[in-house]
XYZ file of C-alpha atoms in Angstrom:
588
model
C 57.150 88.069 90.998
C 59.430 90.967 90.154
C 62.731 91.103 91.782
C 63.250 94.513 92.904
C 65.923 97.089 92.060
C 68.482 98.570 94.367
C 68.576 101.592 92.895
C 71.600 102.342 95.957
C 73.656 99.598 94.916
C 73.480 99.743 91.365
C 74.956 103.617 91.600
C 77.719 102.389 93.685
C 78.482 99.739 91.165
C 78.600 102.264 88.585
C 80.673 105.177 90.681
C 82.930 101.979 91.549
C 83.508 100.762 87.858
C 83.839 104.124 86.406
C 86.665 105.011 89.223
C 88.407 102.072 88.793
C 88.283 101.969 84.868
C 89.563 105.412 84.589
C 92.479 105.374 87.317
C 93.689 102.003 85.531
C 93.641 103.822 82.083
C 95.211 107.018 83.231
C 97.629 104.889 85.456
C 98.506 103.002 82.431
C 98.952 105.470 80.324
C 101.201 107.596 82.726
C 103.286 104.050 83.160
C 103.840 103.848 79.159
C 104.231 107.505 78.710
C 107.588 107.303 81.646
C 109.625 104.225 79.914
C 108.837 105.977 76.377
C 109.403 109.777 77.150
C 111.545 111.526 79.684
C 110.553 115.740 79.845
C 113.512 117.983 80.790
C 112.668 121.554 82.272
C 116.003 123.657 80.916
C 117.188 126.465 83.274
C 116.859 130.078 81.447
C 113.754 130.073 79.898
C 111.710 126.746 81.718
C 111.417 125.632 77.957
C 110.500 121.766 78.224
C 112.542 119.393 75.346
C 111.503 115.744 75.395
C 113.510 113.297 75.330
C 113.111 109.066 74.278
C 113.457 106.999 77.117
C 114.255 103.365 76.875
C 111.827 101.223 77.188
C 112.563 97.863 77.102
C 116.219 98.919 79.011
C 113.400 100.050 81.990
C 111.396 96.933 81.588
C 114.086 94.616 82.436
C 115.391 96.493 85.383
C 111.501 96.201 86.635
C 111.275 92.865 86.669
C 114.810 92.374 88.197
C 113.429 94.803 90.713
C 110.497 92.416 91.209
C 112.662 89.782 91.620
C 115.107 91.215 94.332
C 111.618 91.903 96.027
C 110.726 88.464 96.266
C 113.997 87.582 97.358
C 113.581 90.014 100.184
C 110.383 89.047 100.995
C 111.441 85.106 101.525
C 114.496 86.496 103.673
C 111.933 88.640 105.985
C 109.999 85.404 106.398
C 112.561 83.491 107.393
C 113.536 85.720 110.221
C 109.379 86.116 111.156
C 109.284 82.527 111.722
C 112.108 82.703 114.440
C 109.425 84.581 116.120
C 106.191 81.814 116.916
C 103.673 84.236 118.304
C 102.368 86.360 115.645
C 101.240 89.438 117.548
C 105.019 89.398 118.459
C 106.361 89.621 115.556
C 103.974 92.442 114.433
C 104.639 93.876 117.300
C 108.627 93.623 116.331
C 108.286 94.535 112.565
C 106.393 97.632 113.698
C 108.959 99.493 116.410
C 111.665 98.472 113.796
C 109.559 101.198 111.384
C 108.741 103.484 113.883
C 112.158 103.725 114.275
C 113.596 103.807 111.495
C 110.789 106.680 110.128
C 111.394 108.256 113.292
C 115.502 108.416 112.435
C 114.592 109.609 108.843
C 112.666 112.045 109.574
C 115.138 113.620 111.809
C 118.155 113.121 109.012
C 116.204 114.272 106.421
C 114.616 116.821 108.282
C 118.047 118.463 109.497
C 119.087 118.413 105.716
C 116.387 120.451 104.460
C 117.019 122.810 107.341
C 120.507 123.290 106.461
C 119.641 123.603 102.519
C 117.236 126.579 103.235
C 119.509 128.633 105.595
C 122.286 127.705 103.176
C 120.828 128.883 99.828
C 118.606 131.464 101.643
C 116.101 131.357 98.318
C 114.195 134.581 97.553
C 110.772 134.508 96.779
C 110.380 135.860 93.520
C 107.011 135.983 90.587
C 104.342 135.017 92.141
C 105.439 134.138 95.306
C 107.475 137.397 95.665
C 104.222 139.064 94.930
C 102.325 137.736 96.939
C 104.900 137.975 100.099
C 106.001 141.177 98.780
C 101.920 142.417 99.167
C 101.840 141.004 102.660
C 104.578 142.999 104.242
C 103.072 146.067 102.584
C 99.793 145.422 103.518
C 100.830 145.229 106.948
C 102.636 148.457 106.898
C 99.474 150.092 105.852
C 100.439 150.153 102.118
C 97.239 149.140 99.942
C 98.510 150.025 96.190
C 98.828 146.384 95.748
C 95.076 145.862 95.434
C 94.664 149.306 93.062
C 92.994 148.914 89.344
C 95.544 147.115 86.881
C 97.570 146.115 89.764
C 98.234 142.382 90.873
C 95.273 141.823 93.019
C 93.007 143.468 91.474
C 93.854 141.004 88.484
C 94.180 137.776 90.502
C 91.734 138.299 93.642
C 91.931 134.751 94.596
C 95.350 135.042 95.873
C 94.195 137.451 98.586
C 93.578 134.220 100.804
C 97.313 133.516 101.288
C 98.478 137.165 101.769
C 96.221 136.654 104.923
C 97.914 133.798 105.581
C 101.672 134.694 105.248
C 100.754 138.009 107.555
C 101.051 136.360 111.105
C 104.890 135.090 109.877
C 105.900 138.581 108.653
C 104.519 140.372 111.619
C 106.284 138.023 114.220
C 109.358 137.024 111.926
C 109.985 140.526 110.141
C 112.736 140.296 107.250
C 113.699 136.769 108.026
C 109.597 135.467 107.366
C 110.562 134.302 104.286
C 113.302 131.980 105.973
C 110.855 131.403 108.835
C 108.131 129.912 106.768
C 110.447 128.068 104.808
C 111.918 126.544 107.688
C 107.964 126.043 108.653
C 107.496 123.811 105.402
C 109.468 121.241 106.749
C 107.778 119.895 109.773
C 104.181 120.578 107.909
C 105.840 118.860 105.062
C 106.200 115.756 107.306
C 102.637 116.440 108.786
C 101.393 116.012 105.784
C 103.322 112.554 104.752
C 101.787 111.534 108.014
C 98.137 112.702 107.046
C 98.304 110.100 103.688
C 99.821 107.554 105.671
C 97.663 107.444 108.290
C 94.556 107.468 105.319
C 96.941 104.599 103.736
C 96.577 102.505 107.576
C 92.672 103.186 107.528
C 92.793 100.951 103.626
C 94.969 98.070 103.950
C 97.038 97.620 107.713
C 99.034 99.001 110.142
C 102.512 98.523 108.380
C 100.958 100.290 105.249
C 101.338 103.676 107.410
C 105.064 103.527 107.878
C 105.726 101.867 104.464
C 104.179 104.910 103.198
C 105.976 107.739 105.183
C 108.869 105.941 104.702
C 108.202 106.226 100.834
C 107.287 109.763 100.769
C 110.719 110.477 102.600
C 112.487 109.421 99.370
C 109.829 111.806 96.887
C 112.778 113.729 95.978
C 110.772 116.433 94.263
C 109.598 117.548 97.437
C 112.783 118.327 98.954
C 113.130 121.675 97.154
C 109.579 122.179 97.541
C 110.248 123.337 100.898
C 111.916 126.652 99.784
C 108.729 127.628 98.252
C 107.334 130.371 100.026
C 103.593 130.122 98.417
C 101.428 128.183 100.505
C 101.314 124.530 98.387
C 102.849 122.618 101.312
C 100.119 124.320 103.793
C 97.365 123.519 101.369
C 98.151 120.174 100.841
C 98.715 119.164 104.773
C 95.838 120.973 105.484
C 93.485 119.294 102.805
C 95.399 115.684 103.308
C 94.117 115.974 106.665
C 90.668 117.404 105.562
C 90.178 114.109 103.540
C 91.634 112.059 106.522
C 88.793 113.729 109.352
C 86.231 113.486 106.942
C 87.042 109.316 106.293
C 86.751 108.888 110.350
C 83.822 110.433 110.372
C 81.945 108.642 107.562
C 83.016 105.474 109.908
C 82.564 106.575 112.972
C 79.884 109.175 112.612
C 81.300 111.680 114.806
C 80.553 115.505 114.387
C 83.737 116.628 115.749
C 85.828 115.144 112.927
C 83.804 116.569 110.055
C 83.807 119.901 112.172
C 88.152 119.569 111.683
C 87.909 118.375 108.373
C 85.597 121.433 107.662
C 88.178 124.101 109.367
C 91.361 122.321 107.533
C 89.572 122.186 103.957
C 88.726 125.815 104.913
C 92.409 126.733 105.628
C 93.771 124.968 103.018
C 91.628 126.702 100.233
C 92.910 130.050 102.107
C 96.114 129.387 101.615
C 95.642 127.813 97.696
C 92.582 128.021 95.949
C 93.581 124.436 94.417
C 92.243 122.850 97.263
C 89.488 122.869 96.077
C 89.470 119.840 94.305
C 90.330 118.049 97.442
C 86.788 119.796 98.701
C 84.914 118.098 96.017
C 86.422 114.991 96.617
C 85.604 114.828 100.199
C 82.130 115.922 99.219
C 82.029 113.470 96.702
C 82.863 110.520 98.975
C 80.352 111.808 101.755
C 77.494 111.751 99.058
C 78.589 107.688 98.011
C 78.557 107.104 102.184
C 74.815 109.013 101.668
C 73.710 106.643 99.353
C 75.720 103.358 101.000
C 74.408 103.987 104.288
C 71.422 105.845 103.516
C 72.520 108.170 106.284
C 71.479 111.794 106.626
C 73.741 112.796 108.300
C 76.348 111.955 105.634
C 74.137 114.381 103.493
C 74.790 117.330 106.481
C 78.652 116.558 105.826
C 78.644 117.717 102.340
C 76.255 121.041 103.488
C 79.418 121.643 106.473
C 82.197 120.916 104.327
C 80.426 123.304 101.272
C 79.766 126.097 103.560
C 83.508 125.808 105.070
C 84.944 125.924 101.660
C 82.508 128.940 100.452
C 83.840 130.877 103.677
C 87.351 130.553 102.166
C 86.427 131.444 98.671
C 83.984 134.659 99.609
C 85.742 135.207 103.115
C 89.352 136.279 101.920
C 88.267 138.802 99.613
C 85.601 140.545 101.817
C 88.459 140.961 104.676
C 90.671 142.315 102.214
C 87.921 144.789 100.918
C 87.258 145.714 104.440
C 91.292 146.575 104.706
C 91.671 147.958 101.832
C 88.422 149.845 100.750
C 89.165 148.520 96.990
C 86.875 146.172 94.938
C 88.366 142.556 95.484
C 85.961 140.709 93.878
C 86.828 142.167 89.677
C 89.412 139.740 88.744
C 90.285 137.845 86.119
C 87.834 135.164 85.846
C 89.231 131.311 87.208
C 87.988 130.470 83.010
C 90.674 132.358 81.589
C 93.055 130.156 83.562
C 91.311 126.900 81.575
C 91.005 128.545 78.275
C 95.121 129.586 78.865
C 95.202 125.838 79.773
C 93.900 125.179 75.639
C 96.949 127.023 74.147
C 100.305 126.763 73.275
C 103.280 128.023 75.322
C 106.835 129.041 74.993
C 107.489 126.471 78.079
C 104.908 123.664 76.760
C 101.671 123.157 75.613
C 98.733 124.515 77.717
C 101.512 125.969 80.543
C 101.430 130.018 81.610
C 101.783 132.370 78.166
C 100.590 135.334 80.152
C 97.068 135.689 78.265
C 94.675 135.898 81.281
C 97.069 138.879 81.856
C 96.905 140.135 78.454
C 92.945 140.288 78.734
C 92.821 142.109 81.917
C 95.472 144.823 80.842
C 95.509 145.431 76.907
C 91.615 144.122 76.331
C 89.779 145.474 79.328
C 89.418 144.995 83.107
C 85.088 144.546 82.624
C 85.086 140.794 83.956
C 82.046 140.594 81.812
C 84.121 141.512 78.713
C 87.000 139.847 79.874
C 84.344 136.553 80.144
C 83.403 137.313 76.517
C 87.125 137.093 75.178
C 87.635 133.808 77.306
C 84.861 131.944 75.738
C 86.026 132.837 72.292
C 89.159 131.204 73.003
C 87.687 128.575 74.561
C 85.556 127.979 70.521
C 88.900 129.044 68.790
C 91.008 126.144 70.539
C 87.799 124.073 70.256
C 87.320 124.714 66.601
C 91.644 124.419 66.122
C 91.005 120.668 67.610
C 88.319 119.670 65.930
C 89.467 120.480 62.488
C 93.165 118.907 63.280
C 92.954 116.118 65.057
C 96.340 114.746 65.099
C 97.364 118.195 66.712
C 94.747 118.082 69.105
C 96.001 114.611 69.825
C 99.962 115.865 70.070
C 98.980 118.784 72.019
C 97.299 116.871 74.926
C 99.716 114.023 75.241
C 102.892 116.833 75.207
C 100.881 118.719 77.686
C 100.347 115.983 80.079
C 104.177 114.448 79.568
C 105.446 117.667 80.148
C 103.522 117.355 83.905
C 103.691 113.583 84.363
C 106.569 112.334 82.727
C 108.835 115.229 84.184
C 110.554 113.081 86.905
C 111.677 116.328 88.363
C 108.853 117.937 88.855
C 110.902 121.044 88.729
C 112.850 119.896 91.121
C 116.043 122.073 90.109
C 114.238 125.064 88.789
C 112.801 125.608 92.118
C 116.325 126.586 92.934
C 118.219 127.563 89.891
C 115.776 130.676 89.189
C 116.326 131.695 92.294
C 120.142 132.069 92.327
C 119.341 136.006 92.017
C 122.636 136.829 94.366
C 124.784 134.553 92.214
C 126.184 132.988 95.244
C 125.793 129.427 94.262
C 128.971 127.326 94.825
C 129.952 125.166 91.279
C 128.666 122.082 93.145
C 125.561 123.581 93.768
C 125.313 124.376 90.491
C 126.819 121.515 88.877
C 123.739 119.588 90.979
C 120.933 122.030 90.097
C 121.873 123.571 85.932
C 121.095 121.519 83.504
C 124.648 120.071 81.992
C 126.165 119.354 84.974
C 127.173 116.101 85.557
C 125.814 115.922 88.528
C 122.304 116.813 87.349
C 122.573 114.531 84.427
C 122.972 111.925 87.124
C 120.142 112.973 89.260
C 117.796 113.367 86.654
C 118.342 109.372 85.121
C 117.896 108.348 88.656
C 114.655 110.338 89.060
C 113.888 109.002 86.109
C 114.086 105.562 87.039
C 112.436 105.959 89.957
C 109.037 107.696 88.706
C 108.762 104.798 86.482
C 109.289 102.361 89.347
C 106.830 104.457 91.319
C 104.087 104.045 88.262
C 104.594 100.754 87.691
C 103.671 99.832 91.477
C 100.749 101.465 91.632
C 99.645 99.067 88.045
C 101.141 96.129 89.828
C 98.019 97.028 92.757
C 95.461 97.175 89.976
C 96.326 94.193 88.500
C 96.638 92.006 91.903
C 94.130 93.936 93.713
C 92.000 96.139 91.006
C 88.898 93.794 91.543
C 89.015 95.121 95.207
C 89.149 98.992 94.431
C 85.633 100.113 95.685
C 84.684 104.031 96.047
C 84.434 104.035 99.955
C 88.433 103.367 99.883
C 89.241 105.140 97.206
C 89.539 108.820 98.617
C 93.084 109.824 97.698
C 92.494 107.782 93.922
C 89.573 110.482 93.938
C 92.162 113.409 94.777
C 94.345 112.146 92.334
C 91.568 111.690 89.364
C 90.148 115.097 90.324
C 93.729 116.809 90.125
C 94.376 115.065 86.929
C 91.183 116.002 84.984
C 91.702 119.708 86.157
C 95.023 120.314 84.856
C 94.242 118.329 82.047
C 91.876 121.203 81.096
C 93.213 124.099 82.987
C 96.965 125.574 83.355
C 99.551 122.842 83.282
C 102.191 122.718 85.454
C 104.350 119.851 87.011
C 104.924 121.889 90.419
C 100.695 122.193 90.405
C 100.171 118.323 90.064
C 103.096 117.248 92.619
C 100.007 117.563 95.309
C 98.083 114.262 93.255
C 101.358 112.634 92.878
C 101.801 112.270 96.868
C 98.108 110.680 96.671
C 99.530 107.476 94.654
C 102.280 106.268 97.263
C 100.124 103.775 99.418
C 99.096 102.031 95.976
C 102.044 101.994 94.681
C 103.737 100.033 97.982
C 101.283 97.996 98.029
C 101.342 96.493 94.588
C 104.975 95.767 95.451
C 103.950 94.612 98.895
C 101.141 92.245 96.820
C 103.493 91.154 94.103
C 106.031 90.193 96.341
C 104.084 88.292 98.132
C 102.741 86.134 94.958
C 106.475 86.024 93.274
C 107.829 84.336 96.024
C 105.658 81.627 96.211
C 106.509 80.883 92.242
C 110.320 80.907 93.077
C 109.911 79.332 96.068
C 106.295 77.852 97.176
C 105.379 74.947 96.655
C 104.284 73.225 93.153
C 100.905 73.511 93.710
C 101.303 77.327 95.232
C 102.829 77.699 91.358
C 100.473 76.036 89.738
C 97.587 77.526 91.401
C 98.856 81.394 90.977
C 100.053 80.773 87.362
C 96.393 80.369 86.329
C 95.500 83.756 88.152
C 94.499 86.695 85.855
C 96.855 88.637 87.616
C 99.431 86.306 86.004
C 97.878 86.978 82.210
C 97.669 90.735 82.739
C 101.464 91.025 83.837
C 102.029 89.232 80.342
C 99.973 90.933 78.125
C 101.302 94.520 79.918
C 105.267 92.856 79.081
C 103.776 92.196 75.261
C 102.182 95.697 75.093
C 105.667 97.288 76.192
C 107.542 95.219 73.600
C 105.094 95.436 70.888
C 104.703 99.260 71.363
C 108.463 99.889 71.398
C 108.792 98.542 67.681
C 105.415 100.119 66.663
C 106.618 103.730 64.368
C 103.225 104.207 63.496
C 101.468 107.995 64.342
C 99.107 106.234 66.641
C 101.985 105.747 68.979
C 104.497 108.330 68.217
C 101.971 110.750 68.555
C 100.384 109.828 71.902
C 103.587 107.766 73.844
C 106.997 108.145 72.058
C 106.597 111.773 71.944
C 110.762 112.442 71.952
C 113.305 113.180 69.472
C 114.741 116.491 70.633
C 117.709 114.747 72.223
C 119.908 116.849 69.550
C 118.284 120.095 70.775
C 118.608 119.228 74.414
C 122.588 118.217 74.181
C 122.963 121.378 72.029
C 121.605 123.313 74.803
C 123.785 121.984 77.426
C 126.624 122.441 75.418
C 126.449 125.726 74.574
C 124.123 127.140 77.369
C 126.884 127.049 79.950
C 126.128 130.757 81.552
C 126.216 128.934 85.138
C 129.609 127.673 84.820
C 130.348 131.668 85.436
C 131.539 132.269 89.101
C 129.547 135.400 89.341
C 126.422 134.046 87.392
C 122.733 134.769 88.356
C 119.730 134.625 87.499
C 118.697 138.403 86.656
């Protein structure tokens, strides 16, 4: 007799191999790529210069990290012990969190505050355009959305002029300080959102070991100047993908009906949620198929129609406002195909061509659509016929995102100094060449490759474990990673799918730990026994890899992981690019 096919399980065994393989070779890779190369974004033009990083210098400190971990770990242990009943000591470990998040939050919280009412940031570029728009909009001035002007180009943005409205109209000429101030406490909302989807994987400490470690995500703490909707968008779609994971357990319509109206906000205020959208829809179709549930199936249909009202609903209000065609933009394409060339900044970041097309080519999307898929077969063609480029070109596009500790961090601020009002601390912290920059940077530097290597210590203690119905934010992550891989780099654009890593990477600390003490301190067998674990063999043949690859000079490597060498052009730079050190210097 036959045994018979589960068709069900044998997709989820596929969706759950294919996730994991790919998050532990892009994890990998991003691990490598941060001991080996270290991107700096310079202050006057936002060229990137890489720069070699030191390897085997970073691999050491890791494992005396580890180490001081373990030690830790044993001392915590100790003190549990005082306590017999174990429900106490839970009980203890988790007010001591609460309150120490709780006092964080506060500190950090009232430091962020005081940085945006102290630097008072414009918005400028985009984000002056778009709050620029919104003001005039509400004064009855439409000219914004005229042929060859900004919105007609870029109709997609016409969601978050909606959005920023309500703050001008109450707030007036301090709206761009009130929604800055605003970013903070969503800012936090959304730490809470991942932490809280961290607590639903693993346990109840997870959630406060992961606020607490999105407190210290540095990057972020400028990001809250930014007056152009990415902290919205991602609180609002970190929540989206939070209601929409109670609901595929519990089944309830009225979280999928608030994951619908967050996902639907959150595209409104950033069409880049989007790619949380899929991913939510993604993991409602593998519940679907688990639990052969229809109702999983009328999920997806609610969450698609709440994201479609974003996307078609912004631009049909606006029309309605304005009386001008909203909907003959530049098409989203041009933004990949811009994504396939070369930059002044760095490979595949903004060189202005999707603006080119609409203004010197013509503003006929279906001629503009024609010009876009030629570039698409020229870069194509370029690739194919020069490999090693091709090769170059994607690993320098995605350093200059991933292995930018900064994230641009300091050119959040710097380009904004348009009052040249900055202090010489302030700018000795935020210009590149200040000492204290220099210092800031090597510590961010350490710490994104302390952050990536946590998240491989999880798959290599836990990877076995990493199935598709707890993989949500790995699915944010993949989906952000693989779009910008394509499309228009940037390392401010990707931040978003960097927040989605913290609960893995605490917890591969949390894991290895717990495994390191017992071989410094368990008992022989304890040693014996988790000596012959894989985990064990993987952590050595990852400490062979990083040796052998820092001696390799071969283009295999140079050309994919050790991709600096412009550490003469960078100190050049800095030495002689010392505009800031003016007293009356700004950014004009």
């Amino acid at each position: 007799m036959r045994r018979k096919i589960d068709f069900n399980k044998v997709i989820l065994n596929t969706g759950d191999k294919i996730v994991a393989v790919l998050f532990s070779v892009i994890i990998l890779y991003l691990f490598l790529l941060s001991i080996f190369t270290t991107c700096y974004m310079v202050y006057t033009d936002e060229h990137v210069y890489y720069l070699r990083d030191f390897p085997l210098l970073m691999g050491a400190g890791l494992v005396m990290l580890c180490l001081f971990l373990s030690f830790l770990k044993k001392k915590s242990d100790k003190k549990e012990k005082e306590v017999s009943d174990k429900e106490e000591r839970e009980r203890k470990e988790l007010r001591r969190l609460k309150i120490l998040a709780l006092s964080a939050t506060m500190i950090l919280g009232a430091g962020m505050a005081w940085f945006i009412l102290h630097a008072n940031l414009p918005p400028i570029y985009d984000q002056g355009a778009v709050y620029g728009a919104a003001g005039r909009l509400l004064s009855g001035d439409y000219s914004d959305w005229k042929q060859g002007e900004y919105f007609s180009m870029l109709p997609y943005q016409n969601g978050m002029v909606l959005m920023m409205c309500p703050f001008i109209a109450v707030f007036g000429e301090r709206a761009s300080l009130a929604m800055q101030i605003c970013n903070v406490p969503v800012l936090f909302l959304a730490y809470w959102g991942i932490s809280k989807t961290a607590g639903r994987f693993f346990d109840r400490r997870s959630v406060y070991y992961t606020y607490l470690g999105l407190l210290l995500m540095a990057p972020m703490w400028t990001q809250v100047t930014f007056v152009y909707g990415t902290i919205q968008e991602v609180c609002l779609a970190v929540w989206a993908v939070y209601l929409a994971l109670v609901f595929e357990n519990e089944g309830k319509w009225r979280y999928l009906t608030g994951s619908g109206i967050c996902i639907m906000f959150a595209i409104l205020w950033k069409s880049n949620a989007e790619i949380f959208m899929i991913a939510i829809m993604l993991m409602l179709f593998v519940q679907a198929i688990r639990k052969k549930s229809v109702k999983m199936l009328a999920g997806i249909f609610v969450i698609a129609v709440c994201g479609l009202a974003a996307v078609k609903g912004a631009p049909f209000i606006m029309h309605l406002i304005t009386g001008e065609d909203t909907t003959r933009g530049i098409p989203m394409t041009a933004w990949l195909a811009m994504g396939l060339q070369e930059s002044s900044i760095a490979p595949g970041w903004y060189n202005e061509f999707p603006m080119n097309l609409y203004r010197h080519v013509s503003n006929d999307p279906e001629v503009i659509k024609g010009e876009v898929w030629k570039s698409f077969e020229d870069s194509f063609a370029l690739f194919s016929e020069q490999r090693d480029y091709a090769v170059r070109f994607f690993a320098r596009k995605l350093a200059s995102m991933w292995a930018d500790p900064a994230f641009q961090f300091f050119t959040t601020v710097n380009t904004r100094n348009i009052r040249g009002d900055f202090s010489y601390a302030m700018k000795d912290f935020f210009y590149n060449g200040g000492i204290m920059n220099t210092a800031v940077y090597l510590l961010l530097d350490i710490m994104q490759s302390v952050y990536y290597f946590g998240v491989l210590l999880y798959l290599i203690i836990k990877g076995r474990e990493l199935k598709l119905e707890r993989a949500h934010l790995l699915v944010v992550f993949l989906g952000g990673f693989l779009f910008h891989f394509i499309g228009e780099a940037k390392s401010h654009y990707v931040v978003p799918y960097y927040l989605m890593l913290m609960p893995y990477t605490l917890q591969g600390y949390r894991e290895m730990a717990g495994r390191l003490w017992k071989v410094n301190f368990g008992s022989r067998e304890e040693r014996r026994e988790l000596l012959k674990r894989r985990s064990v063999q993987k952590g050595m043949v990852l400490a062979a890899v990083i040796v052998i690859v820092s001696l390799l000079r071969v283009p295999a490597v140079t050309n994919t992981l050790k991709l600096g060498g412009e550490e003469r052009d960078y100190i050049w730079y800095c030495t002689n690019e010392t505009q800031w050190k003016e007293a009356d210097y700004k950014k004009v």
